[in-house]
Coordinates of C-alpha atoms and ligand atoms in Angstrom, one line a residue:
X959 CA 0.0 0.0 0.0
X960 CA 2.9 2.3 0.8
X961 CA 4.0 1.9 -2.8
X962 CA 0.7 2.7 -4.2
X963 CA 0.0 5.7 -2.1
X964 CA 3.4 7.2 -2.8
X965 CA 3.5 6.6 -6.4
X966 CA 3.6 9.7 -8.5
X967 CA 4.2 9.3 -12.1
X968 CA 6.6 10.8 -14.6
X969 CA 5.3 11.4 -18.1
X970 CA 8.4 10.3 -20.0
X971 CA 6.2 7.8 -21.9
X972 CA 8.5 4.7 -22.2
X973 CA 7.3 2.0 -24.5
X974 CA 6.7 -1.6 -23.7
X975 CA 9.9 -2.6 -25.4
X976 CA 11.8 0.1 -23.6
X977 CA 10.5 -1.4 -20.4
X978 CA 11.7 -4.9 -21.3
X979 CA 15.2 -3.5 -22.1
X980 CA 15.2 -1.6 -18.8
X981 CA 14.3 -4.8 -16.9
X982 CA 17.1 -6.6 -18.6
X983 CA 19.6 -3.9 -17.8
X984 CA 18.7 -4.0 -14.2
X985 CA 17.4 -0.4 -14.0
X986 CA 14.1 -1.3 -12.4
X987 CA 13.6 -1.4 -8.7
X988 CA 10.1 -2.7 -8.6
X989 CA 7.0 -3.4 -10.6
X990 CA 3.5 -3.0 -9.4
X991 CA 1.3 -5.2 -11.5
X992 CA -2.4 -4.5 -12.2
X993 CA -3.6 -7.4 -14.3
X994 CA -7.1 -6.2 -14.4
X995 CA -6.2 -2.6 -15.3
X996 CA -3.8 -3.8 -17.9
X997 CA -1.1 -1.6 -16.7
X998 CA 1.9 -1.6 -14.4
X999 CA 3.5 0.9 -12.2
X1000 CA 7.3 0.9 -12.6
X1001 CA 9.7 2.3 -10.1
X1002 CA 13.2 2.8 -11.5
X1003 CA 16.3 2.5 -9.4
X1004 CA 16.9 6.2 -10.1
X1005 CA 13.6 7.0 -8.4
X1006 CA 11.7 7.6 -11.6
X1007 CA 8.1 6.3 -11.6
X1008 CA 6.1 5.3 -14.6
X1009 CA 2.8 3.8 -15.7
X1010 CA 3.0 1.5 -18.7
X1011 CA 0.2 -0.3 -20.5
X1012 CA 0.5 -4.1 -20.8
X1013 CA -1.5 -7.0 -22.1
X1014 CA -4.0 -8.6 -19.9
X1015 CA -2.2 -11.1 -17.7
X1016 CA 1.1 -10.2 -19.4
X1017 CA 3.3 -13.3 -18.9
X1018 CA 6.4 -11.8 -20.5
X1019 CA 6.8 -9.0 -18.0
X1020 CA 6.3 -11.4 -15.2
X1021 CA 8.9 -13.8 -16.5
X1022 CA 11.4 -10.9 -17.2
X1023 CA 10.8 -9.5 -13.8
X1024 CA 11.3 -12.8 -12.0
X1025 CA 14.4 -13.5 -14.2
X1026 CA 16.0 -10.2 -13.2
X1027 CA 14.9 -10.4 -9.6
X1028 CA 12.9 -7.2 -9.9
X1029 CA 10.7 -6.8 -6.9
X1030 CA 7.3 -7.7 -8.1
X1031 CA 4.0 -6.9 -6.4
X1032 CA 0.9 -8.2 -7.9
X1033 CA -1.8 -5.7 -7.2
X1034 CA -4.6 -7.3 -5.4
X1035 CA -7.1 -5.3 -7.4
X1036 CA -9.1 -8.4 -7.7
X1037 CA -9.4 -8.4 -4.0
X1038 CA -10.2 -4.7 -4.0
X1039 CA -12.8 -5.0 -6.6
X1040 CA -14.1 -8.0 -5.0
X1041 CA -14.5 -6.1 -1.7
X1042 CA -16.2 -3.4 -3.7
X1043 CA -18.3 -6.1 -5.2
X1044 CA -19.1 -7.4 -1.8
X1045 CA -20.0 -4.0 -0.7
X1046 CA -22.1 -3.3 -3.7
X1047 CA -23.8 -6.6 -3.4
X1048 CA -24.4 -6.0 0.3
X1049 CA -25.7 -2.6 -0.7
X1050 CA -27.9 -4.1 -3.3
X1051 CA -29.1 -6.7 -0.8
X1052 CA -29.9 -4.0 1.7
X1053 CA -31.8 -2.0 -0.8
X1054 CA -33.7 -5.1 -1.8
X1055 CA -34.6 -5.8 1.8
X1056 CA -35.5 -2.2 2.3
X1057 CA -37.7 -2.3 -0.7
X1058 CA -39.4 -5.5 0.4
X1059 CA -40.0 -3.9 3.9
X1060 CA -41.5 -0.9 2.2
X1061 CA -43.7 -2.9 0.0
X1062 CA -44.8 -5.0 2.9
X1063 CA -45.5 -2.0 5.1
X1064 CA -47.5 -0.2 2.5
X1065 CA -49.5 -3.3 1.7
X1066 CA -50.2 -3.9 5.3
X1067 CA -51.2 -0.3 5.7
X1068 CA -53.5 -0.7 2.7
X1069 CA -54.8 -3.9 4.1
X1070 CA -55.4 -2.4 7.5
X1071 CA -57.0 0.6 5.8
X1072 CA -59.1 -1.6 3.8
X1073 CA -60.2 -3.5 6.9
X1074 CA -60.4 -0.5 9.1
X1075 CA -61.8 2.2 7.0
X1076 CA -65.0 1.9 8.8
X1077 CA -63.3 2.9 12.0
X1078 CA -63.7 6.6 12.6
X1079 CA -60.9 8.8 13.4
X1080 CA -62.5 10.4 16.4
X1081 CA -60.4 10.5 19.5
X1082 CA -61.2 10.8 23.1
X1083 CA -60.1 14.2 24.3
X1084 CA -59.1 14.4 27.9
X1085 CA -59.4 17.6 29.9
X1086 CA -55.7 18.1 29.8
X1087 CA -55.8 18.3 26.1
X1088 CA -58.3 21.2 25.9
X1089 CA -57.5 24.7 27.1
X1090 CA -61.0 26.0 26.4
X1091 CA -63.2 26.8 29.4
X1092 CA -66.5 28.4 29.8
X1093 CA -64.7 31.7 30.7
X1094 CA -63.6 31.8 27.1
X1095 CA -67.1 31.8 25.8
X1096 CA -68.9 35.1 26.4
X1097 CA -72.3 36.6 25.6
X1098 CA -74.2 33.3 25.4
X1099 CA -75.2 32.8 29.1
X1100 CA -78.4 30.8 28.4
X1101 CA -76.6 28.2 26.3
X1102 CA -73.8 28.0 28.9
X1103 CA -76.3 27.4 31.7
X1104 CA -78.1 24.7 29.8
X1105 CA -74.9 22.9 28.9
X1106 CA -73.7 23.1 32.5
X1107 CA -76.9 21.3 33.4
X1108 CA -76.2 18.6 30.9
X1109 CA -72.8 18.0 32.5
X1110 CA -74.5 17.7 35.9
X1111 CA -76.8 15.1 34.4
X1112 CA -73.8 13.1 33.4
X1113 CA -71.9 13.4 36.6
X1114 CA -74.7 12.9 39.0
X1115 CA -77.5 11.1 37.1
X1116 CA -78.9 9.7 40.3
X1117 CA -80.0 13.1 41.5
X1118 CA -82.3 13.4 38.5
X1119 CA -83.4 9.8 38.1
X1120 CA -84.5 9.6 41.7
X1121 CA -87.0 12.3 40.9
X1122 CA -88.1 10.4 37.9
X1123 CA -86.4 12.7 35.4
X1124 CA -84.9 11.3 32.2
X1125 CA -81.4 12.3 31.4
X1126 CA -81.4 13.9 27.9
X1127 CA -79.8 11.9 25.2
X1128 CA -79.2 14.4 22.6
X1129 CA -78.6 18.2 22.7
X1130 CA -78.6 20.2 19.6
X1131 CA -76.8 23.5 19.5
X1132 CA -78.4 25.8 16.9
X1133 CA -77.3 29.2 15.8
X1134 CA -75.8 31.3 13.1
X1135 CA -72.2 30.6 12.0
X1136 CA -69.5 32.0 14.3
X1137 CA -71.7 32.3 17.4
X1138 CA -69.5 29.9 19.4
X1139 CA -71.2 26.5 19.0
X1140 CA -67.9 24.6 18.5
X1141 CA -66.3 26.8 21.1
X1142 CA -69.0 25.8 23.6
X1143 CA -68.5 22.2 22.9
X1144 CA -64.8 22.6 23.5
X1145 CA -65.5 24.3 26.7
X1146 CA -67.7 21.4 27.8
X1147 CA -64.8 19.1 27.0
X1148 CA -62.5 21.3 29.0
X1149 CA -64.9 21.6 32.0
X1150 CA -66.9 18.4 32.3
X1151 CA -64.3 16.0 33.4
X1152 CA -65.9 13.2 31.5
X1153 CA -64.3 11.7 28.3
X1154 CA -65.2 13.7 25.2
X1155 CA -65.5 12.3 21.8
X1156 CA -65.5 14.8 19.0
X1157 CA -66.1 14.3 15.3
X1158 CA -67.2 16.4 12.4
X1159 CA -70.2 14.9 10.7
X1160 CA -68.5 15.2 7.3
X1161 CA -65.9 12.7 8.5
X1162 CA -68.6 10.0 8.6
X1163 CA -69.1 10.1 4.9
X1164 CA -66.1 9.4 2.7
X1165 CA -65.2 7.9 -0.6
X1166 CA -66.3 4.4 0.2
X1167 CA -70.0 3.6 0.2
X1168 CA -71.1 2.1 3.5
X1169 CA -68.3 3.6 5.6
X1170 CA -70.5 6.2 7.2
X1171 CA -72.8 3.8 8.8
X1172 CA -70.0 1.6 10.2
X1173 CA -68.2 4.7 11.5
X1174 CA -71.3 5.7 13.4
X1175 CA -71.5 2.3 14.9
X1176 CA -67.9 2.4 15.8
X1177 CA -68.3 5.8 17.4
X1178 CA -71.1 4.6 19.7
X1179 CA -69.2 1.5 20.6
X1180 CA -66.2 3.5 21.7
X1181 CA -68.5 5.8 23.6
X1182 CA -70.2 2.9 25.4
X1183 CA -66.9 1.6 26.7
X1184 CA -66.1 5.0 28.2
X1185 CA -69.4 6.0 29.6
X1186 CA -70.2 8.4 31.2
X1187 CA -69.1 10.4 28.2
X1188 CA -70.0 13.1 25.7
X1189 CA -70.1 12.6 21.9
X1190 CA -69.9 15.9 20.0
X1191 CA -70.9 15.8 16.3
X1192 CA -70.1 19.2 14.6
X1193 CA -72.0 20.5 11.6
X1194 CA -74.5 17.6 11.8
X1195 CA -76.5 19.0 8.8
X1196 CA -74.0 17.5 6.5
X1197 CA -75.4 14.0 7.3
X1198 CA -78.7 15.0 9.0
X1199 CA -80.4 16.6 6.0
X1200 CA -84.0 15.7 5.4
X1201 CA -84.1 12.4 3.7
X1202 CA -85.3 12.6 0.2
X1203 CA -88.6 11.4 -1.0
X1204 CA -89.2 10.1 -4.5
X1205 CA -87.3 7.9 -6.8
X1206 CA -84.5 6.0 -5.2
X1207 CA -84.8 7.8 -1.8
X1208 CA -83.1 5.9 1.0
X1209 CA -80.4 4.5 -1.2
X1210 CA -77.7 7.0 -0.8
X1211 CA -74.7 6.9 1.5
X1212 CA -75.7 9.9 3.5
X1213 CA -79.1 8.5 4.3
X1214 CA -77.6 5.2 5.4
X1215 CA -75.3 7.1 7.7
X1216 CA -78.2 9.1 9.1
X1217 CA -80.3 5.9 9.5
X1218 CA -77.5 4.4 11.5
X1219 CA -77.2 7.4 13.6
X1220 CA -80.9 7.3 14.4
X1221 CA -80.7 3.7 15.3
X1222 CA -77.8 4.3 17.6
X1223 CA -79.5 7.2 19.2
X1224 CA -82.5 4.9 19.9
X1225 CA -80.3 2.0 20.8
X1226 CA -78.7 3.2 23.9
X1227 CA -80.8 2.9 27.0
X1228 CA -81.8 6.0 28.9
X1229 CA -79.3 6.9 31.6
X1230 CA -76.5 4.9 30.0
X1231 CA -74.3 7.9 30.6
X1232 CA -73.8 9.0 27.1
X1233 CA -75.0 12.4 25.9
X1234 CA -74.7 13.3 22.2
X1235 CA -74.2 17.0 21.5
X1236 CA -74.5 18.2 17.9
X1237 CA -74.1 21.6 16.4
X1238 CA -75.7 23.1 13.2
X1239 CA -76.5 26.4 11.7
X1240 CA -79.2 24.9 9.5
X1241 CA -81.7 23.4 11.8
X1242 CA -84.4 24.0 9.1
X1243 CA -82.9 21.3 6.8
X1244 CA -82.5 18.6 9.5
X1245 CA -84.5 15.5 9.2
X1246 CA -87.5 15.6 11.5
X1247 CA -86.8 12.1 12.7
X1248 CA -83.5 13.5 14.2
X1249 CA -85.4 16.1 16.2
X1250 CA -88.1 14.0 17.7
X1251 CA -88.2 13.4 21.4
X1252 CA -85.8 10.7 22.5
X1253 CA -83.2 11.8 20.0
X1254 CA -82.0 15.4 19.9
X1255 CA -84.9 16.5 22.0
X1256 CA -83.1 19.4 23.7
X1257 CA -82.4 22.3 21.5
X1258 CA -80.1 25.1 22.8
X1259 CA -80.1 28.3 20.7
X1260 CA -76.8 30.1 20.5
X1261 CA -77.9 33.5 19.3
X1262 CA -76.0 36.5 18.0
X1263 CA -74.7 38.4 21.0
X1264 CA -76.5 41.5 22.2
X1265 CA -74.8 44.7 23.2
X1266 CA -73.7 43.4 26.6
X1267 CA -72.6 40.1 25.0
X1268 CA -70.6 41.8 22.4
X1269 CA -68.8 43.9 25.0
X1270 CA -67.9 40.7 26.9
X1271 CA -66.8 38.9 23.8
X1272 CA -64.6 41.9 22.9
X1273 CA -63.0 41.8 26.3
X1274 CA -62.4 38.1 26.1
X1275 CA -60.6 38.6 22.9
X1276 CA -58.6 41.6 24.1
X1277 CA -57.3 39.8 27.2
X1278 CA -54.0 38.9 25.6
X1279 CA -53.8 42.2 23.6
X1280 CA -52.4 45.4 25.0
X1281 CA -55.3 48.0 24.8
X1282 CA -54.8 51.7 25.4
X1283 CA -56.4 52.8 28.7
X1284 CA -59.2 54.9 27.2
X1285 CA -60.4 52.3 24.6
X1286 CA -64.1 51.8 25.6
X1287 CA -65.2 48.3 24.5
X1288 CA -68.8 49.3 25.2
X1289 CA -68.6 51.9 22.5
X1290 CA -67.2 49.3 20.0
X1291 CA -69.9 46.9 21.0
X1292 CA -72.5 49.6 20.1
X1293 CA -70.8 50.0 16.7
X1294 CA -70.9 46.3 15.9
X1295 CA -74.6 45.4 15.9
X1296 CA -75.2 42.0 14.2
X1297 CA -71.6 40.9 14.6
X1298 CA -71.1 37.2 15.7
X1299 CA -68.5 36.1 18.2
X1300 CA -66.2 35.1 15.3
X1301 CA -66.6 38.5 13.7
X1302 CA -65.7 40.2 17.0
X1303 CA -62.7 37.9 17.5
X1304 CA -61.6 38.9 14.0
X1305 CA -62.1 42.6 14.7
X1306 CA -59.7 42.4 17.7
X1307 CA -57.3 40.4 15.7
X1308 CA -57.3 42.9 12.8
X1309 CA -56.9 45.7 15.3
X1310 CA -53.8 44.1 16.7
X1311 CA -52.5 43.6 13.2
X1312 CA -53.1 47.3 12.4
X1313 CA -51.4 48.3 15.6
X1314 CA -48.3 46.1 14.8
X1315 CA -48.2 47.5 11.3
X1316 CA -47.9 51.0 12.7
X1317 CA -45.3 49.8 15.1
X1318 CA -47.4 51.1 18.1
X1319 CA -47.2 49.4 21.4
X1320 CA -50.9 49.7 22.4
X1321 CA -54.0 49.1 20.5
X1322 CA -56.0 52.3 20.3
X1323 CA -59.4 53.5 18.9
X1324 CA -57.8 54.4 15.5
X1325 CA -56.6 50.8 15.0
X1326 CA -60.0 49.4 15.9
X1327 CA -61.7 51.9 13.6
X1328 CA -59.4 50.8 10.7
X1329 CA -60.0 47.2 11.5
X1330 CA -63.8 47.7 11.5
X1331 CA -63.6 49.5 8.2
X1332 CA -61.6 46.7 6.7
X1333 CA -64.0 44.0 7.9
X1334 CA -67.2 45.8 6.9
X1335 CA -66.1 47.8 3.9
X1336 CA -63.1 45.8 2.6
X1337 CA -59.6 47.1 1.9
X1338 CA -59.2 50.7 0.9
X1339 CA -58.1 51.1 -2.6
X1340 CA -56.6 54.2 -4.2
X1341 CA -58.5 57.5 -4.1
X1342 CA -61.0 58.6 -6.7
X1343 CA -59.1 61.3 -8.6
X1344 CA -61.9 62.6 -10.9
X1345 CA -63.9 65.3 -9.1
X1346 CA -66.9 64.5 -11.2
X1347 CA -66.8 60.8 -10.1
X1348 CA -66.4 62.1 -6.5
X1349 CA -69.5 64.1 -6.8
X1350 CA -71.6 61.3 -8.2
X1351 CA -70.4 58.9 -5.5
X1352 CA -71.0 61.6 -2.8
X1353 CA -74.6 62.2 -3.9
X1354 CA -75.2 58.4 -4.0
X1355 CA -73.9 57.9 -0.4
X1356 CA -75.5 61.0 1.1
X1357 CA -78.8 60.1 -0.5
X1358 CA -78.7 56.7 1.2
X1359 CA -77.7 58.3 4.5
X1360 CA -80.6 60.8 4.4
X1361 CA -83.3 58.2 3.7
X1362 CA -81.9 56.0 6.5
X1363 CA -81.9 59.0 8.9
X1364 CA -85.5 59.8 7.9
X1365 CA -86.7 56.2 8.2
X1366 CA -84.5 54.8 11.1
X1367 CA -83.4 57.9 12.9
X1368 CA -80.2 59.9 12.8
X1369 CA -78.3 57.4 14.9
X1370 CA -78.7 54.7 12.3
X1371 CA -76.0 56.3 10.1
X1372 CA -72.6 55.1 11.3
X1373 CA -70.4 56.4 8.7
X1374 CA -70.4 57.8 5.1
X1375 CA -67.3 57.6 3.0
X1376 CA -66.4 58.2 -0.6
X1377 CA -63.1 56.4 -0.2
X1378 CA -63.3 53.5 -2.5
X1379 CA -63.0 50.0 -1.0
X1380 CA -62.3 46.8 -2.8
X1381 CA -65.5 45.0 -3.5
X1382 CA -67.7 48.1 -3.6
X1383 CA -68.3 50.5 -6.4
X1384 CA -67.7 54.1 -5.3
X1385 CA -68.1 54.8 -1.6
X1386 CA -70.0 53.3 1.2
X1387 CA -72.6 54.3 3.8
X1388 CA -72.5 52.2 6.9
X1389 CA -75.9 51.8 8.4
X1390 CA -76.3 50.3 11.9
X1391 CA -79.0 47.6 11.9
X1392 CA -81.6 48.0 14.6
X1393 CA -80.5 46.1 17.8
X1394 CA -84.1 44.9 18.5
X1395 CA -84.6 43.6 15.0
X1396 CA -81.3 41.7 15.0
X1397 CA -81.9 40.1 18.4
X1398 CA -85.6 39.2 17.7
X1399 CA -84.8 37.9 14.2
X1400 CA -88.2 39.1 13.0
X1401 CA -88.5 40.6 9.6
X1402 CA -91.4 42.9 9.0
X1403 CA -92.7 44.1 5.7
X1404 CA -92.0 47.7 6.8
X1405 CA -88.4 46.8 7.6
X1406 CA -87.8 45.3 4.1
X1407 CA -89.5 48.3 2.4
X1408 CA -87.2 50.6 4.3
X1409 CA -84.2 48.6 3.2
X1410 CA -85.2 48.8 -0.4
X1411 CA -85.8 52.5 -0.2
X1412 CA -82.4 53.1 1.4
X1413 CA -80.8 50.9 -1.2
X1414 CA -82.4 52.8 -4.1
X1415 CA -81.8 56.2 -2.5
X1416 CA -78.5 56.6 -4.3
X1417 CA -80.2 56.3 -7.6
X1418 CA -82.9 58.6 -6.3
X1419 CA -80.4 61.3 -5.4
X1420 CA -78.7 61.1 -8.8
X1421 CA -82.0 61.4 -10.5
X1422 CA -82.9 64.5 -8.6
X1423 CA -79.6 66.2 -9.0
X1424 CA -78.5 65.2 -12.5
X1425 CA -81.8 64.4 -14.2
X1426 CA -83.3 61.2 -15.5
X1427 CA -80.9 60.9 -18.4
X1428 CA -77.7 61.6 -16.6
X1429 CA -77.9 58.8 -14.0
X1430 CA -74.9 56.5 -13.8
X1431 CA -74.3 52.8 -13.0
X1432 CA -72.9 53.9 -9.6
X1433 CA -75.7 52.2 -7.7
X1434 CA -75.5 48.9 -9.5
X1435 CA -74.8 46.9 -6.4
X1436 CA -77.6 48.5 -4.4
X1437 CA -80.1 47.9 -7.2
X1438 CA -79.4 44.2 -7.3
X1439 CA -79.5 44.1 -3.5
X1440 CA -82.9 45.8 -3.6
X1441 CA -84.2 43.5 -6.3
X1442 CA -83.3 40.4 -4.3
X1443 CA -85.1 41.7 -1.3
X1444 CA -88.2 42.5 -3.3
X1445 CA -88.2 39.0 -4.8
X1446 CA -88.0 37.5 -1.3
X1447 CA -90.9 39.7 -0.2
X1448 CA -93.0 38.5 -3.1
X1449 CA -92.1 34.8 -3.3
X1450 CA -91.1 33.9 0.3
X1451 CA -92.8 36.1 2.9
X1452 CA -96.1 36.7 1.2
X1453 CA -95.6 40.5 1.5
X1454 CA -97.2 41.4 -1.9
X1455 CA -100.6 41.5 -3.5
X1456 CA -100.0 38.0 -4.8
X1457 CA -100.8 36.9 -1.3
X1458 CA -99.5 34.7 1.5
X1459 CA -98.0 32.0 -0.8
X1460 CA -94.5 30.6 -0.7
X1461 CA -93.5 30.4 -4.3
X1462 CA -90.4 28.3 -4.1
X1463 CA -89.4 28.1 -7.7
X1464 CA -88.5 24.4 -7.8
X1465 CA -89.0 21.4 -5.6
X1466 CA -86.2 18.9 -5.1
X1467 CA -86.9 15.3 -6.1
X1468 CA -84.2 13.0 -4.8
X1469 CA -83.0 10.5 -7.4
X1470 CA -80.9 8.7 -4.9
X1471 CA -77.1 8.7 -4.5
X1472 CA -77.2 12.4 -3.8
X1473 CA -78.7 13.3 -7.2
X1474 CA -81.5 15.7 -7.0
X1475 CA -83.8 16.8 -9.8
X1476 CA -85.5 20.2 -9.9
X1477 CA -89.1 20.4 -10.9
X1478 CA -90.9 23.7 -11.6
X1479 CA -94.3 23.9 -10.0
X1480 CA -95.3 27.4 -10.9
X1481 CA -97.8 28.4 -13.6
X1482 CA -96.6 30.7 -16.3
X1483 CA -99.3 33.1 -15.3
X1484 CA -98.0 33.4 -11.8
X1485 CA -94.5 34.0 -13.1
X1486 CA -95.6 37.2 -14.9
X1487 CA -97.5 38.3 -11.8
X1488 CA -94.4 37.9 -9.7
X1489 CA -92.4 39.9 -12.2
X1490 CA -95.0 42.7 -12.3
X1491 CA -95.0 42.8 -8.5
X1492 CA -91.2 43.0 -8.3
X1493 CA -91.1 45.9 -10.8
X1494 CA -94.0 47.6 -9.0
X1495 CA -92.6 47.5 -5.6
X1496 CA -89.2 48.6 -6.8
X1497 CA -90.6 51.6 -8.6
X1498 CA -92.7 52.7 -5.7
X1499 CA -89.7 52.4 -3.4
X1500 CA -87.6 54.6 -5.7
X1501 CA -90.3 57.2 -5.8
X1502 CA -90.6 57.2 -2.0
X1503 CA -86.8 57.7 -1.8
X1504 CA -87.0 60.5 -4.4
X1505 CA -89.7 62.2 -2.3
X1506 CA -87.7 62.0 0.9
X1507 CA -84.5 63.4 -0.7
X1508 CA -86.4 66.2 -2.5
X1509 CA -87.7 67.3 0.8
X1510 CA -84.2 67.3 2.1
X1511 CA -82.4 68.9 -0.8
X1512 CA -80.7 71.6 1.3
X1513 CA -79.3 69.0 3.6
X1514 CA -78.2 66.9 0.7
X1515 CA -76.1 69.7 -0.8
X1516 CA -74.6 70.5 2.5
X1517 CA -73.6 67.0 3.3
X1518 CA -72.2 66.4 -0.1
X1519 CA -70.0 69.5 0.3
X1520 CA -68.7 68.3 3.6
X1521 CA -68.2 64.8 2.3
X1522 CA -66.2 65.9 -0.7
X1523 CA -64.0 67.9 1.6
X1524 CA -63.5 65.4 4.4
X1525 CA -64.0 62.2 2.3
X1526 CA -65.5 60.5 5.4
X1527 CA -68.3 61.7 7.7
X1528 CA -68.6 59.9 10.9
X1529 CA -71.7 59.6 13.1
X1530 CA -70.8 62.7 15.2
X1531 CA -70.4 65.1 12.2
X1532 CA -73.4 63.6 10.6
X1533 CA -75.6 64.2 13.6
X1534 CA -74.3 67.8 14.0
X1535 CA -75.1 68.7 10.4
X1536 CA -78.4 66.8 10.2
X1537 CA -79.9 67.6 13.5
X1538 CA -81.4 71.0 12.5
X1539 CA -81.8 70.4 8.8
X1540 CA -83.5 67.0 8.5
X1541 CA -87.1 67.1 7.4
X1542 CA -89.1 64.0 8.1
Ligands
ADP848 P1 -69.6 28.2 15.3 O1 -70.8 28.6 16.0 O2 -69.7 28.5 13.8 O3 -69.2 26.8 15.6 P2 -67.1 28.8 16.5 O4 -67.4 28.2 17.9 O5 -66.3 27.9 15.6 O6 -68.4 29.2 15.8 O7 -66.4 30.2 16.7 C1 -65.3 30.6 16.0 C2 -64.5 31.5 16.8 O8 -65.1 32.8 17.1 C3 -64.1 31.0 18.1 O9 -63.0 30.2 18.0 C4 -63.9 32.2 19.0 O10 -62.6 32.7 18.9 C5 -64.9 33.2 18.4 N1 -66.2 33.2 19.2 C6 -67.4 32.8 18.7 N2 -68.3 32.9 19.6 C7 -67.7 33.4 20.7 C8 -68.2 33.7 22.0 N3 -69.5 33.6 22.3 N4 -67.3 34.1 22.9 C9 -66.0 34.2 22.6 N5 -65.5 33.9 21.4 C10 -66.3 33.5 20.4
MG849 MG1 -68.7 25.3 14.3

């Protein structure tokens, strides 16, 4: 090895015959022979080193070298290469084994998946795994109370059964999106101290037909082992929809899953220590069998929060955020009528982002104002440069504000702006919805007519100021909004001369396997009556708006002037200007 590693070659380029002569003349010290490489390394007595090509297994050189007693080393390249070979074959072998293991593993995974795809992925969550507590849920005290009671049922069933009371089996949380249903369920998991099994209903139904039903079965089996425990099924409407009637009904995967769920709900005996809690924001589409007594017989409504609730939710979500001292969350609660808990959480989060963007240390009113604008109005885009455009937009917005002030009071106008926002054409007038109406959820004919008049007020103002032929498409969004409301009035709520009929354009006929056919059930005659009514109501509403604005022409001009100057009029300025001038 010494020889090899110290061998550096001269490039004198002796030939094979030269080498033979050199060997004969005794000038060669040693020869290093690589039969497989078909070359030799030659070390001359004068220290010169050389590589010379030879024939494979060259006998002549060997004979000559032995004859002249030249030190001859046969390079064990065979051995080297055989080691290499061994290594490579071991490598190959390892790769082979590895591949086999991989294949086996993936097939066994496949196999286990094939055998176990009916098992659901739900896990028992222990209290330690959930941080959510009832303290994190604000503004829904009734729901909270009822759920606490359910926990009591589970933990001390005897107290209730001794009095002959039945422990409820199913509790359905109903409410608009973002009101905190899932959050409440998490809080129960965090507070109850009983095992909590959570699954989204959509997880029941997957690619394979028949999986859903077996997953439901598996879920309840798991639950029975752990009782007392709580099963939580989120967004239950995705399997609990009304089962179709008509051709092929009862055949599709979702329906089988639902049937299995119904069976399981019936199957466990009262007081077996399992309570199923489900959440949905579409109780109207749930199958009636799901809602009958003995199944989800307890319904807990999780409503949009009221003023006080919004304030509490805002404070829950500003706990971890540094608020400036004079930020009044009560004020912000009053500015956010109709916001859900999720909207409010988003508001505080956006405020914190605005704050960070401006590199401030504390969140102050300006940040919250900007965040509110962003959420309700969209992101501000570049300014309108054309003064003509500014004017048109300003008349549109002020027109809406005036009609709203006349119809709903001066306080209803939260903000008018001509700063364009993405998603809106021109400016925006933010109108606070009425607290009572939001919380009662009642929609009156008067309320809808007012909405339509406000929506068409932009067009009304333009018509008054610029004349019938100079109107623009500025109010395009409002017109389509108004038309949608009018259509609902006529076809859904029975608020028109057509009468108290619900004219749902199509009925669904289930064809099985999730296929649904639409079938029209309206006579052509009724169609044209509907159209006439829609046009009629829209025109009358536009006229009403024109009348209101005509009466308030002076106020209109004044507000437009201010708006073009300031670009945004907030509630205070609006009140100041409007107070004396508004004619109702
Ligand atoms: P859903 O009713 O649609 O299930 P979620 O419970 O998922 O609504 O709410 C989404 C988020 O909104 C929650 O994670 C929470 O941050 C916030 N949120 C909603 N409602 C409330 C509430 N009542 N109190 C505090 N935060 C809430
Ligand atoms: Mg949810």
